[in-house]
Coordinates of C-alpha atoms in Angstrom, one line a residue:
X19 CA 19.5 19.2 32.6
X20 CA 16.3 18.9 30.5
X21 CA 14.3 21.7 30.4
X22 CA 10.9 20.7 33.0
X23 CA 7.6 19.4 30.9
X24 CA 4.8 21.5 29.5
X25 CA 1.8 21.5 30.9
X26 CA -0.9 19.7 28.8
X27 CA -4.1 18.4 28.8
X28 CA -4.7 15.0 27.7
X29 CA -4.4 15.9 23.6
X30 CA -0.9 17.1 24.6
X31 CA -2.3 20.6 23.8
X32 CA -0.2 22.9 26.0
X33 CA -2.7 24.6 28.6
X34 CA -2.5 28.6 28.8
X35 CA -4.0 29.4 31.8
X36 CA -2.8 29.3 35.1
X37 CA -3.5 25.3 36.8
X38 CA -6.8 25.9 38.2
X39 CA -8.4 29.2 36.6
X40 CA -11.5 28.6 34.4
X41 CA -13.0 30.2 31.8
X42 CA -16.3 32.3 32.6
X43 CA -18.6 35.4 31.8
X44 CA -17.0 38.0 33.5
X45 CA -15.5 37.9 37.1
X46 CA -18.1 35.7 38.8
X47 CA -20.2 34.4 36.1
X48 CA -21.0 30.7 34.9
X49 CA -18.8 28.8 33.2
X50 CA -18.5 28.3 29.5
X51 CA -18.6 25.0 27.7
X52 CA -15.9 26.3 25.7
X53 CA -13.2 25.9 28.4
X54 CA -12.0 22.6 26.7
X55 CA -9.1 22.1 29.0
X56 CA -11.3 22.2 32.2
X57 CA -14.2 20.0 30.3
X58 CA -10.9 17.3 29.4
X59 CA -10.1 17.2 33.1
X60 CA -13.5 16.1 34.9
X61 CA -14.2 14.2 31.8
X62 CA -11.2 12.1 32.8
X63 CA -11.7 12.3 36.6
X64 CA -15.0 10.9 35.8
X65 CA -14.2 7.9 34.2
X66 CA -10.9 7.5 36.0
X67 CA -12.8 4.2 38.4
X68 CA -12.9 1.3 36.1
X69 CA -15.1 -1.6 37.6
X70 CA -13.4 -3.7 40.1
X71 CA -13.3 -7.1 40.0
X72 CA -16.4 -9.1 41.1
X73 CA -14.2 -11.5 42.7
X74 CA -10.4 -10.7 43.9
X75 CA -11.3 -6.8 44.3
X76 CA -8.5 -6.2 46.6
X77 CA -4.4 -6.7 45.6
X78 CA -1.1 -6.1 45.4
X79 CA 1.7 -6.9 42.7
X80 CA 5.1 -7.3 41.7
X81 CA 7.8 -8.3 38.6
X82 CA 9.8 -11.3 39.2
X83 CA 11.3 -14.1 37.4
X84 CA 10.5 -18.0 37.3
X85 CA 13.6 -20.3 37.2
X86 CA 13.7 -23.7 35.8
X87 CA 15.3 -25.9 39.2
X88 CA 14.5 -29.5 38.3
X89 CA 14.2 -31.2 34.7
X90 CA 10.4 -32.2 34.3
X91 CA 10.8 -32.4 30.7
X92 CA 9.9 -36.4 30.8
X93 CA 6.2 -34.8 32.4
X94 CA 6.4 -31.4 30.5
X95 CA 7.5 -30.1 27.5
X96 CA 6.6 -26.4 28.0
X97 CA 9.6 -24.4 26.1
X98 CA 9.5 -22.4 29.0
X99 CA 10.5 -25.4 31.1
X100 CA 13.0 -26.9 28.6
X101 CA 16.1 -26.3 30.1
X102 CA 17.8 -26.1 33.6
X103 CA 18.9 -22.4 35.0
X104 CA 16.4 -21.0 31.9
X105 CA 14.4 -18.0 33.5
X106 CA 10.8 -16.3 32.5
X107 CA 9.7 -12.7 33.3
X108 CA 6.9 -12.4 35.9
X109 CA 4.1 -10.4 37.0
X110 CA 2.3 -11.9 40.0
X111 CA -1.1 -10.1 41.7
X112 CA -2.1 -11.0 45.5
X113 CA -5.4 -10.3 46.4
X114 CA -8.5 -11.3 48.7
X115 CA -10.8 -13.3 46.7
X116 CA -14.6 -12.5 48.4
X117 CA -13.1 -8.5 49.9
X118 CA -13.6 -5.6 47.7
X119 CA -11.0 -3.0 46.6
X120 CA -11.8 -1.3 50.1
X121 CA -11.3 -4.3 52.5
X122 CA -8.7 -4.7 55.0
X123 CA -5.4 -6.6 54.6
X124 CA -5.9 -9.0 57.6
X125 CA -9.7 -10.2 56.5
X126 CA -10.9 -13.7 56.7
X127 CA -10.9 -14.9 53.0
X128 CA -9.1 -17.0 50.6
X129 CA -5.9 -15.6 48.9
X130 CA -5.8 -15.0 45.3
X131 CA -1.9 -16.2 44.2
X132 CA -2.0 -15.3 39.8
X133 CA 1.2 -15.5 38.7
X134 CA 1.8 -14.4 34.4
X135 CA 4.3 -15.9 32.8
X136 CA 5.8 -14.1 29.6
X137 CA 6.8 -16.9 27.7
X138 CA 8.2 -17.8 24.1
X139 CA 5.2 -19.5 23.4
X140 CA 3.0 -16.7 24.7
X141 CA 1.2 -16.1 27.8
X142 CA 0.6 -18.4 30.6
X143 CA -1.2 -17.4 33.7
X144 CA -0.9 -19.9 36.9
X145 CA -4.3 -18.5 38.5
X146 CA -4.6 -20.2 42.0
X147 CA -5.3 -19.4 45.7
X148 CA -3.7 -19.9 49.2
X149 CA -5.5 -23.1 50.1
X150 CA -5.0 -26.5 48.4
X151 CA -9.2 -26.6 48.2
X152 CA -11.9 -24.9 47.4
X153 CA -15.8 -24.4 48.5
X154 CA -17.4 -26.1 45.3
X155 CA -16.6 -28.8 42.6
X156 CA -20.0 -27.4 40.6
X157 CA -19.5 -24.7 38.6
X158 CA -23.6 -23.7 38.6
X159 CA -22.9 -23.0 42.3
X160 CA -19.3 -20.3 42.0
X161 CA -21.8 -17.6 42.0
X162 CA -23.5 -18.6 44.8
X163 CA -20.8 -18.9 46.9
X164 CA -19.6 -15.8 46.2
X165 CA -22.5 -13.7 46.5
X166 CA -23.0 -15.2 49.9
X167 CA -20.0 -13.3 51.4
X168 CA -20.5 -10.0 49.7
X169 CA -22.7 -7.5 51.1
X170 CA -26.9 -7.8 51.6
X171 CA -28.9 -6.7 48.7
X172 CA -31.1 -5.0 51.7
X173 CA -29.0 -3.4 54.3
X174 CA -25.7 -2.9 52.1
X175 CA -23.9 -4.9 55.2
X176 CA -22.1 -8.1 55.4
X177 CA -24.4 -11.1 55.9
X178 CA -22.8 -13.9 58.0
X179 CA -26.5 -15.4 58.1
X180 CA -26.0 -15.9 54.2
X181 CA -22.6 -17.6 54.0
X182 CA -22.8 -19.6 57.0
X183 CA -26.7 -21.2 55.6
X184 CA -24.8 -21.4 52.1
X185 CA -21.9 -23.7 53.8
X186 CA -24.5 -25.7 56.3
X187 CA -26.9 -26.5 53.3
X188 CA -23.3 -27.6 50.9
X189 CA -21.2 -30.4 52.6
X190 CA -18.8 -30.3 50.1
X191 CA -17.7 -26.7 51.8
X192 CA -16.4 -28.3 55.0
X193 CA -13.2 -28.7 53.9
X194 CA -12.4 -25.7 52.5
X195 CA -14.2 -23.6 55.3
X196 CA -12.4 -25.8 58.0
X197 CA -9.0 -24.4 56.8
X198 CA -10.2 -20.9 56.1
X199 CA -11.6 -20.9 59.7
X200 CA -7.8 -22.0 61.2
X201 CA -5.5 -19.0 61.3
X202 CA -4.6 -20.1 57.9
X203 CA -7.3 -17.5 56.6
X204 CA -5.6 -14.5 57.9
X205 CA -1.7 -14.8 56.8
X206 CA 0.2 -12.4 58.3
X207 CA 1.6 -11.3 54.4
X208 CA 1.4 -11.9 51.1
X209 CA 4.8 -13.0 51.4
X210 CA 4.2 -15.8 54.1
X211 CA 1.7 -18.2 52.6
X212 CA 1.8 -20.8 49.6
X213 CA -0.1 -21.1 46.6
X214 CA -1.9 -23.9 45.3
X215 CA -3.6 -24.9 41.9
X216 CA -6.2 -26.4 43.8
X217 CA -7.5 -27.4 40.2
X218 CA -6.4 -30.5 38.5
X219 CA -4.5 -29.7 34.8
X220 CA -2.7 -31.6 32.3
X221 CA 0.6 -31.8 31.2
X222 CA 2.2 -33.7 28.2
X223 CA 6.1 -34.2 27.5
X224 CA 7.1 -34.1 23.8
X225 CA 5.7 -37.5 22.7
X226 CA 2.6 -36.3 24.0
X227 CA 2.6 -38.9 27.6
X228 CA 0.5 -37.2 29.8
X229 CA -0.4 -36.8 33.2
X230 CA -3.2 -34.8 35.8
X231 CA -1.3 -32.4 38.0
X232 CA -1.8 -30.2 40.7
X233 CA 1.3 -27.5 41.5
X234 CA 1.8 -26.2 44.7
X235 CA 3.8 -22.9 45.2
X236 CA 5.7 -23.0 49.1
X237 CA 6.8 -20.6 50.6
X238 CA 11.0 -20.2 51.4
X239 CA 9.9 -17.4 53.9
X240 CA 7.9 -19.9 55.8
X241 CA 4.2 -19.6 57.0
X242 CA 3.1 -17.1 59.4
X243 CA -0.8 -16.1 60.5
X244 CA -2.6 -13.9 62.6
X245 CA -5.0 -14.9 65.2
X246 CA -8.5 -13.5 64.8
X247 CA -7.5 -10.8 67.8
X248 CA -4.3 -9.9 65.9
X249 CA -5.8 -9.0 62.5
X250 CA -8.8 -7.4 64.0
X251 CA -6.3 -5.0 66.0
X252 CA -4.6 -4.6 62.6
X253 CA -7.2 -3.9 60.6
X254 CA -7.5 -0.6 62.3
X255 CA -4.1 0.4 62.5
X256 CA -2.7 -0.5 59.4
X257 CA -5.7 -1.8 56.4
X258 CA -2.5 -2.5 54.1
X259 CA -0.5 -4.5 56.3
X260 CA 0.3 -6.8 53.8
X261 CA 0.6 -4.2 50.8
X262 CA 3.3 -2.7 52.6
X263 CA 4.9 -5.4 53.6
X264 CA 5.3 -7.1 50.3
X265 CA 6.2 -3.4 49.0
X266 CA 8.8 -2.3 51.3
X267 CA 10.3 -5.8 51.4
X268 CA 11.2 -5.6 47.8
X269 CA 12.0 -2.0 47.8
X270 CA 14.7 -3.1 50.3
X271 CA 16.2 -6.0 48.4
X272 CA 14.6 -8.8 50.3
X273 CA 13.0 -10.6 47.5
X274 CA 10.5 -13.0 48.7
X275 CA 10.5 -16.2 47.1
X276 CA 8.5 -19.6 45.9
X277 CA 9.8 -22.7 45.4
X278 CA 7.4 -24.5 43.3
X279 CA 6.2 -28.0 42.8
X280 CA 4.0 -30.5 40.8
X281 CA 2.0 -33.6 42.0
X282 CA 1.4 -36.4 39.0
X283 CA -1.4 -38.9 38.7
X284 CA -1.5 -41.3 35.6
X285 CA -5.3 -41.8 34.2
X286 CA -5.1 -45.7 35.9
X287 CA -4.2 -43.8 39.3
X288 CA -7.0 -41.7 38.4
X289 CA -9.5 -44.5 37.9
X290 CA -7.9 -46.1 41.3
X291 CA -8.5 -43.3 43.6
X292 CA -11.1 -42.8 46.4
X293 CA -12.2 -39.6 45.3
X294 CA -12.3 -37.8 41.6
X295 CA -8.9 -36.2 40.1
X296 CA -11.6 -33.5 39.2
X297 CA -12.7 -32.8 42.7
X298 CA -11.4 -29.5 43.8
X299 CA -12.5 -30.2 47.2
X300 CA -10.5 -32.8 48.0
X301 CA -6.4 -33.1 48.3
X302 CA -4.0 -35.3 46.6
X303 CA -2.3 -37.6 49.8
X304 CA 1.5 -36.6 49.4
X305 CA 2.5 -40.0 50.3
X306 CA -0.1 -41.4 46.9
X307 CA 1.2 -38.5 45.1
X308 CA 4.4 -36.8 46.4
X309 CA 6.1 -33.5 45.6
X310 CA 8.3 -32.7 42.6
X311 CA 10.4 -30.1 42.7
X312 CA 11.0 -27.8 39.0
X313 CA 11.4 -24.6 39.9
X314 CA 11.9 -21.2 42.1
X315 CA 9.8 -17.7 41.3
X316 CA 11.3 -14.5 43.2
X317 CA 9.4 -11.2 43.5
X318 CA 12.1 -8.7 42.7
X319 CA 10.8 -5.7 41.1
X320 CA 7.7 -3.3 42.5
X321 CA 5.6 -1.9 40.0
X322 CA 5.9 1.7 38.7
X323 CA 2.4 2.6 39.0
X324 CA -0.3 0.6 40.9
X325 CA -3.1 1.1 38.1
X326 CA -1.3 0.5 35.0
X327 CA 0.4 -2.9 36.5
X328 CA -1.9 -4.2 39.3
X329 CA -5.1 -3.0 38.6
X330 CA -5.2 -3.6 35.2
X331 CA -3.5 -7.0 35.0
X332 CA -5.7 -9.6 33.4
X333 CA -5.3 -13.0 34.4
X334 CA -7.5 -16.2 33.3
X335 CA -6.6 -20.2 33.8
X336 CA -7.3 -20.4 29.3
X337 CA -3.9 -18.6 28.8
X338 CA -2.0 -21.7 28.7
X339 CA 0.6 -22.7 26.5
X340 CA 1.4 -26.1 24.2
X341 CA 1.3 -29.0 26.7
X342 CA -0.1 -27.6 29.7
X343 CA -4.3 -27.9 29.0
X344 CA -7.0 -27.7 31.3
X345 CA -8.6 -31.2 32.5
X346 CA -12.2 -32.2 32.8
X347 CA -12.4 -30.4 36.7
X348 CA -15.6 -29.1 36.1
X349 CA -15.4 -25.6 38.1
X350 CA -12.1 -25.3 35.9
X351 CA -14.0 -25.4 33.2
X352 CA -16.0 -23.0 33.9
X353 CA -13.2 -20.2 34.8
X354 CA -12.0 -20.8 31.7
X355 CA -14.9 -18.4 30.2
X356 CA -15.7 -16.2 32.9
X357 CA -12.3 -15.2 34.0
X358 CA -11.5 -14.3 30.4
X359 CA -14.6 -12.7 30.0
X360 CA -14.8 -10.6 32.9
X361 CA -11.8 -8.7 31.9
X362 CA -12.9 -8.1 28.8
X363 CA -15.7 -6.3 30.8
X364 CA -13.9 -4.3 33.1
X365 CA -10.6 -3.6 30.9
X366 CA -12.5 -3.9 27.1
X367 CA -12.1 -6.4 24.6
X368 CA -8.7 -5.0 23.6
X369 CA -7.1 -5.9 27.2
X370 CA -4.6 -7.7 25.9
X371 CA -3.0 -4.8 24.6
X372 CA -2.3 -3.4 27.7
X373 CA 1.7 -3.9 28.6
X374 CA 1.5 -5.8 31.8
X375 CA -0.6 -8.1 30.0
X376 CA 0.6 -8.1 26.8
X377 CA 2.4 -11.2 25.3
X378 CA 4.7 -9.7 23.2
X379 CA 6.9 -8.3 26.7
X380 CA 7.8 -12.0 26.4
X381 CA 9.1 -12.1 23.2
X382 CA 6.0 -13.8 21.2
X383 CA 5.0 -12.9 18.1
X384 CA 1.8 -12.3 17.9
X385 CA -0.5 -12.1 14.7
X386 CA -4.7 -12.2 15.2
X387 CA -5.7 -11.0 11.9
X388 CA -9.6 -10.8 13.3
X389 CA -8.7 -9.6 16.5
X390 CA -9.5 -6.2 15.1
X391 CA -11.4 -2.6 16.4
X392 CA -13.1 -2.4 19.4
X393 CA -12.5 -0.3 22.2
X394 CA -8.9 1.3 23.0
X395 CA -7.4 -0.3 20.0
X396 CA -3.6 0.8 20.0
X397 CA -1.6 -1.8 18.5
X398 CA -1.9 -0.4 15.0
X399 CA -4.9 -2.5 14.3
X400 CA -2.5 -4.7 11.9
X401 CA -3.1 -1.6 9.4
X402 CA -4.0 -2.5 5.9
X403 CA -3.8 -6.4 6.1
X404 CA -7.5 -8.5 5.8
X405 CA -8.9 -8.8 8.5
X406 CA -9.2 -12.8 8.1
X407 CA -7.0 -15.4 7.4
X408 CA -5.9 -15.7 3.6
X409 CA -2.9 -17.0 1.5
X410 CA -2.2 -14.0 0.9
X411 CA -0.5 -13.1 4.5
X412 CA 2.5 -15.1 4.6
X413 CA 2.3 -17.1 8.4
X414 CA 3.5 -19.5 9.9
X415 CA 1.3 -22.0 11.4
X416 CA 2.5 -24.0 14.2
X417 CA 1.0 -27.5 14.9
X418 CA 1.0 -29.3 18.2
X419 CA -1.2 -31.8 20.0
X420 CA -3.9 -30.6 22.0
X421 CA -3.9 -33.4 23.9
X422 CA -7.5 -34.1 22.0
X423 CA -6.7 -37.9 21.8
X424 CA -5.9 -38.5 25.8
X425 CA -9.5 -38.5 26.9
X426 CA -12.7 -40.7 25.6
X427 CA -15.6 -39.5 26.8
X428 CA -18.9 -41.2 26.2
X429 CA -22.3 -40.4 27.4
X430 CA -25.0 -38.5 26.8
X431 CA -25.1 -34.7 27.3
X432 CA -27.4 -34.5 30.8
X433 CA -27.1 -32.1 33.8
X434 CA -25.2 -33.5 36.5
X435 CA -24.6 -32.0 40.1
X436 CA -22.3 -33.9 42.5
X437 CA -24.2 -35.5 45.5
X438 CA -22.9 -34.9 49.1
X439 CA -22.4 -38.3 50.9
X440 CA -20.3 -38.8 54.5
X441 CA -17.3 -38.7 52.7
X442 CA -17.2 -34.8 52.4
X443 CA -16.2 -34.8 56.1
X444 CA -12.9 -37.6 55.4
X445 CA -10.2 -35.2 54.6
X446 CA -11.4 -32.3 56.8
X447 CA -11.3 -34.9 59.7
X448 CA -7.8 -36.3 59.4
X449 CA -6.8 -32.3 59.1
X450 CA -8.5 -32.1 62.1
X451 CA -7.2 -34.9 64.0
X452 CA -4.1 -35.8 62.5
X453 CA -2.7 -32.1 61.2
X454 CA -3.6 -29.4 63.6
X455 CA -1.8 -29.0 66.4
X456 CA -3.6 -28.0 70.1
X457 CA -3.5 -24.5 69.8
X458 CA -4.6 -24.8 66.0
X459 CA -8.0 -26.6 66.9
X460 CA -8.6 -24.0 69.8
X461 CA -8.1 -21.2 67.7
X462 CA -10.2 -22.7 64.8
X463 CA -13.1 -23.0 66.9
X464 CA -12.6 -19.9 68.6
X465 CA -12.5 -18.5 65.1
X466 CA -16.1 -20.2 63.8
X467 CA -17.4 -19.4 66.8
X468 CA -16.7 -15.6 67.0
X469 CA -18.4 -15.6 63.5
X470 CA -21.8 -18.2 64.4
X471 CA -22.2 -15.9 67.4
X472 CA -24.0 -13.3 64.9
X473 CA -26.2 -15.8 63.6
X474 CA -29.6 -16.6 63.8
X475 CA -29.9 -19.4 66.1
X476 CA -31.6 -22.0 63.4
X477 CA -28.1 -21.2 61.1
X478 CA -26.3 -22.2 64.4
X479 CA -27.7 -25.3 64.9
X480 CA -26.9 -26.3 61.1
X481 CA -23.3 -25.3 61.6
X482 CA -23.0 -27.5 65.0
X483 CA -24.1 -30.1 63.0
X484 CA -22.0 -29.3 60.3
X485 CA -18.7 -29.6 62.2
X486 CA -20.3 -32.3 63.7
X487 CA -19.3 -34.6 61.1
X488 CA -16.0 -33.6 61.4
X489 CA -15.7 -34.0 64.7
X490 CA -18.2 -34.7 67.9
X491 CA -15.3 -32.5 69.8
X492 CA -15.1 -29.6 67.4
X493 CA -18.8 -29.3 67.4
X494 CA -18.8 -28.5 71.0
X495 CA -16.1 -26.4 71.6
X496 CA -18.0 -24.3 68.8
X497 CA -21.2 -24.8 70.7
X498 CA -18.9 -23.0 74.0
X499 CA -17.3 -20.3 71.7
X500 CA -20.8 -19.1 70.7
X501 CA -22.4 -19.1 73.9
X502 CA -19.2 -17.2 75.7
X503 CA -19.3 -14.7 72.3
X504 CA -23.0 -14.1 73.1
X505 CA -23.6 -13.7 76.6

């Protein structure tokens, strides 16, 4: 057997006192600021909080593996995708999107589903949630909407007065808030809910045809929720319900598992259709735009070490690879600089370098000559070679089309915000009407109701009127939920 490790501080310096003694003046003096070993431990413990996430705070993470089901290659020409049977490494984070790192499993709130591919080409992170919609389709407004559900700048508390005025006074938040408000916005797991791009991309196949697409990501365990009792009761008992569960399930061989697909629309279908292909709150119909099967993701592997894996994993909708490019969807647009740029906040400018992020795991090559210095710098900093691009580095520069001749746009550079007109309530009504089932409607207004009980009463009226438009009946069975919660 090998002999036990020395202890060390963080220098690898072997430490020759006993664990916790300290050096002083005498017996029971003060401390000296020679005791290094001591000064390296709270030094350390000091800094050992890096900031959390503005947005998706909370998670959980595991390793898996993507495999190719279906041949897409007339859609996509991702080498990645090339093949049937071919499989890519995974690392894929769950989280609560509005909750901080201290929230409860079983909260109300959108699902982050990030998914990192380690590709040949390099990284490509599938960065979606557990809705197929979302609050906003203008990016000026992402802040707002989520500083309305964090906590008041005054009392430090949660403000349902500031997210329930935010949705009243933006229409275009009815459908998203309609399905976060069914049980749908508590799963019971990670493991039971799907994962949608929500977002509107583009891929090309290899003589650069192209098409929009949306993926969706379902679930092979099948859907399962809470009602608002049962994750209240669980947010007491057990805050990391669904940490364990995703955990333990894995660590038992029961690999939960996605079976993903991709919805097409040509640009003429784009033109065509009652709503804009770059309208994140508003679905594609299946029946306009059905379901393609290409492929199967399994969670099989927990991490090591929650910090080095989940916490630090760095995800951004800009890592894409050749053929799958970001469309004109406006809020899209927008991620594509602040998700990247928040990590370099939180992680430094060097996150990259960091294994569960970095593309090399995949096998990619990677040379940056002017990605150089900077903050936790380990990659050897490409040693001696200039630190731009000259003919004196031999590389190998690899063309592809960057899709740069698909869309003409003409017009002149103006701010434009989207205008809310009666057809915000179209979609949210037929999923009202046509989708839920008995019980589902009862509970969503139970839900909304529970929550509009604790606002001030002009807020209520707003939301009344707000569900209103999707549906006279809706309205009033929140208007009968409120005044039961109240009494």
């Amino acid at each position: 057997m090998a002999p036990p490790p020395i202890l060390t501080n963080s220098q690898g310096q072997a430490i020759p006192n006993p664990p916790y003694a300290t050096q002083r003046v005498g017996k029971h003096g003060p401390l000296l600021l020679q005791d290094i070993d001591l000064i390296d431990n709270l030094a350390h413990f000091d800094r050992e909080r890096i900031p959390e996430r503005v947005v998706h705070g909370r998670g959980s993470g595991a390793h898996g593996v993507f495999e190719v089901t279906d041949d897409i290659t007339d859609i996509c020409s991702a080498d990645f995708l090339n093949e049937v049977g071919k499989k890519t490494k995974t690392f894929t984070r769950f989280s609560l999107v509005a909750a901080e790192s201290g929230a409860n499993d079983s909260a109300r709130d959108v699902r982050g589903f990030a998914t990192k591919f380690y590709t040949s080409e390099g990284i490509l992170d599938f960065v979606y949630i557990h809705t197929p919609v979302f609050f906003i389709r203008d990016p000026s407004k992402f802040v707002d909407v989520n500083h309305v559900q964090k906590r008041n700048p005054q009392t430090n508390s949660k403000d349902p007065n500031a997210a329930w005025d935010f949705f009243t006074l933006n229409p275009e938040t009815v459908h998203q808030v309609t399905i976060l408000y069914t049980d749908r916005g508590t799963p019971a797991s990670f493991r039971h809910m799907h994962g949608f791009s929500a977002h509107t991309f583009k891929w090309a196949n290899a003589n650069n045809d192209w098409v929009y697409v949306r993926i969706h990501q379902l679930t092979d365990q099948g859907i399962k929720n809470h009602t608002i009792e049962e994750a209240i009761r669980l947010a007491g008992e057990n805050p990391d319900a669904a940490q364990d569960d995703l955990f333990n399930s894995i660590e038992q061989g029961d690999f939960p598992s996605w079976t993903c697909y991709v919805q097409t629309m040509t640009e003429e279908q784009a033109k065509n259709a009652p709503f804009s292909v770059f309208d994140m709150t508003k679905t594609w119909p299946h029946k306009d735009y059905p379901l393609r099967r290409f492929g199967k993701l399994t969670l099989n592997e927990n991490p090591l070490n929650y910090f080095a894996e989940v916490e630090q994993a760095a995800f951004s909708p800009a890592n894409t690879v050749p053929s799958m490019q970001p469309s004109a969807d406006p809020v899209l647009q927008g991620r594509l600089f602040s998700y990247t740029d928040t990590q370099r906040y939180r992680l430094g400018v060097n996150f990259s370098q960091i294994p569960v992020n970095c593309p090399l795991k995949g096998g990619a090559q990677v040379y940056a000559p002017s990605e150089r210095d900077g903050f936790m710098n380990v990659n050897g900093n490409y040693g001696k070679a200039p630190n731009y691009l000259t003919n004196r580095n031999k590389v190998t520069i690899k063309s592809f089309p960057i899709q740069q001749y698909q869309e003409v746009w003409e017009g002149p550079a103006e701010p434009f915000e989207w205008v809310a007109t009666a057809a915000e309530f179209d979609q949210p009504a037929d999923l009202y009407n046509n989708v839920l089932s008995e019980t589902d409607r009862r509970n969503l207004a139970h839900n909304i109701g529970v929550d509009v009980a604790k606002v001030e009463s002009e807020i209520q009226e707003r939301v009344f009127k707000y569900f209103g438009g999707v549906s006279p009946d809706l309205a009033e069975a929140i208007k009968r939920e409120v005044f039961q919660t109240g009494k």
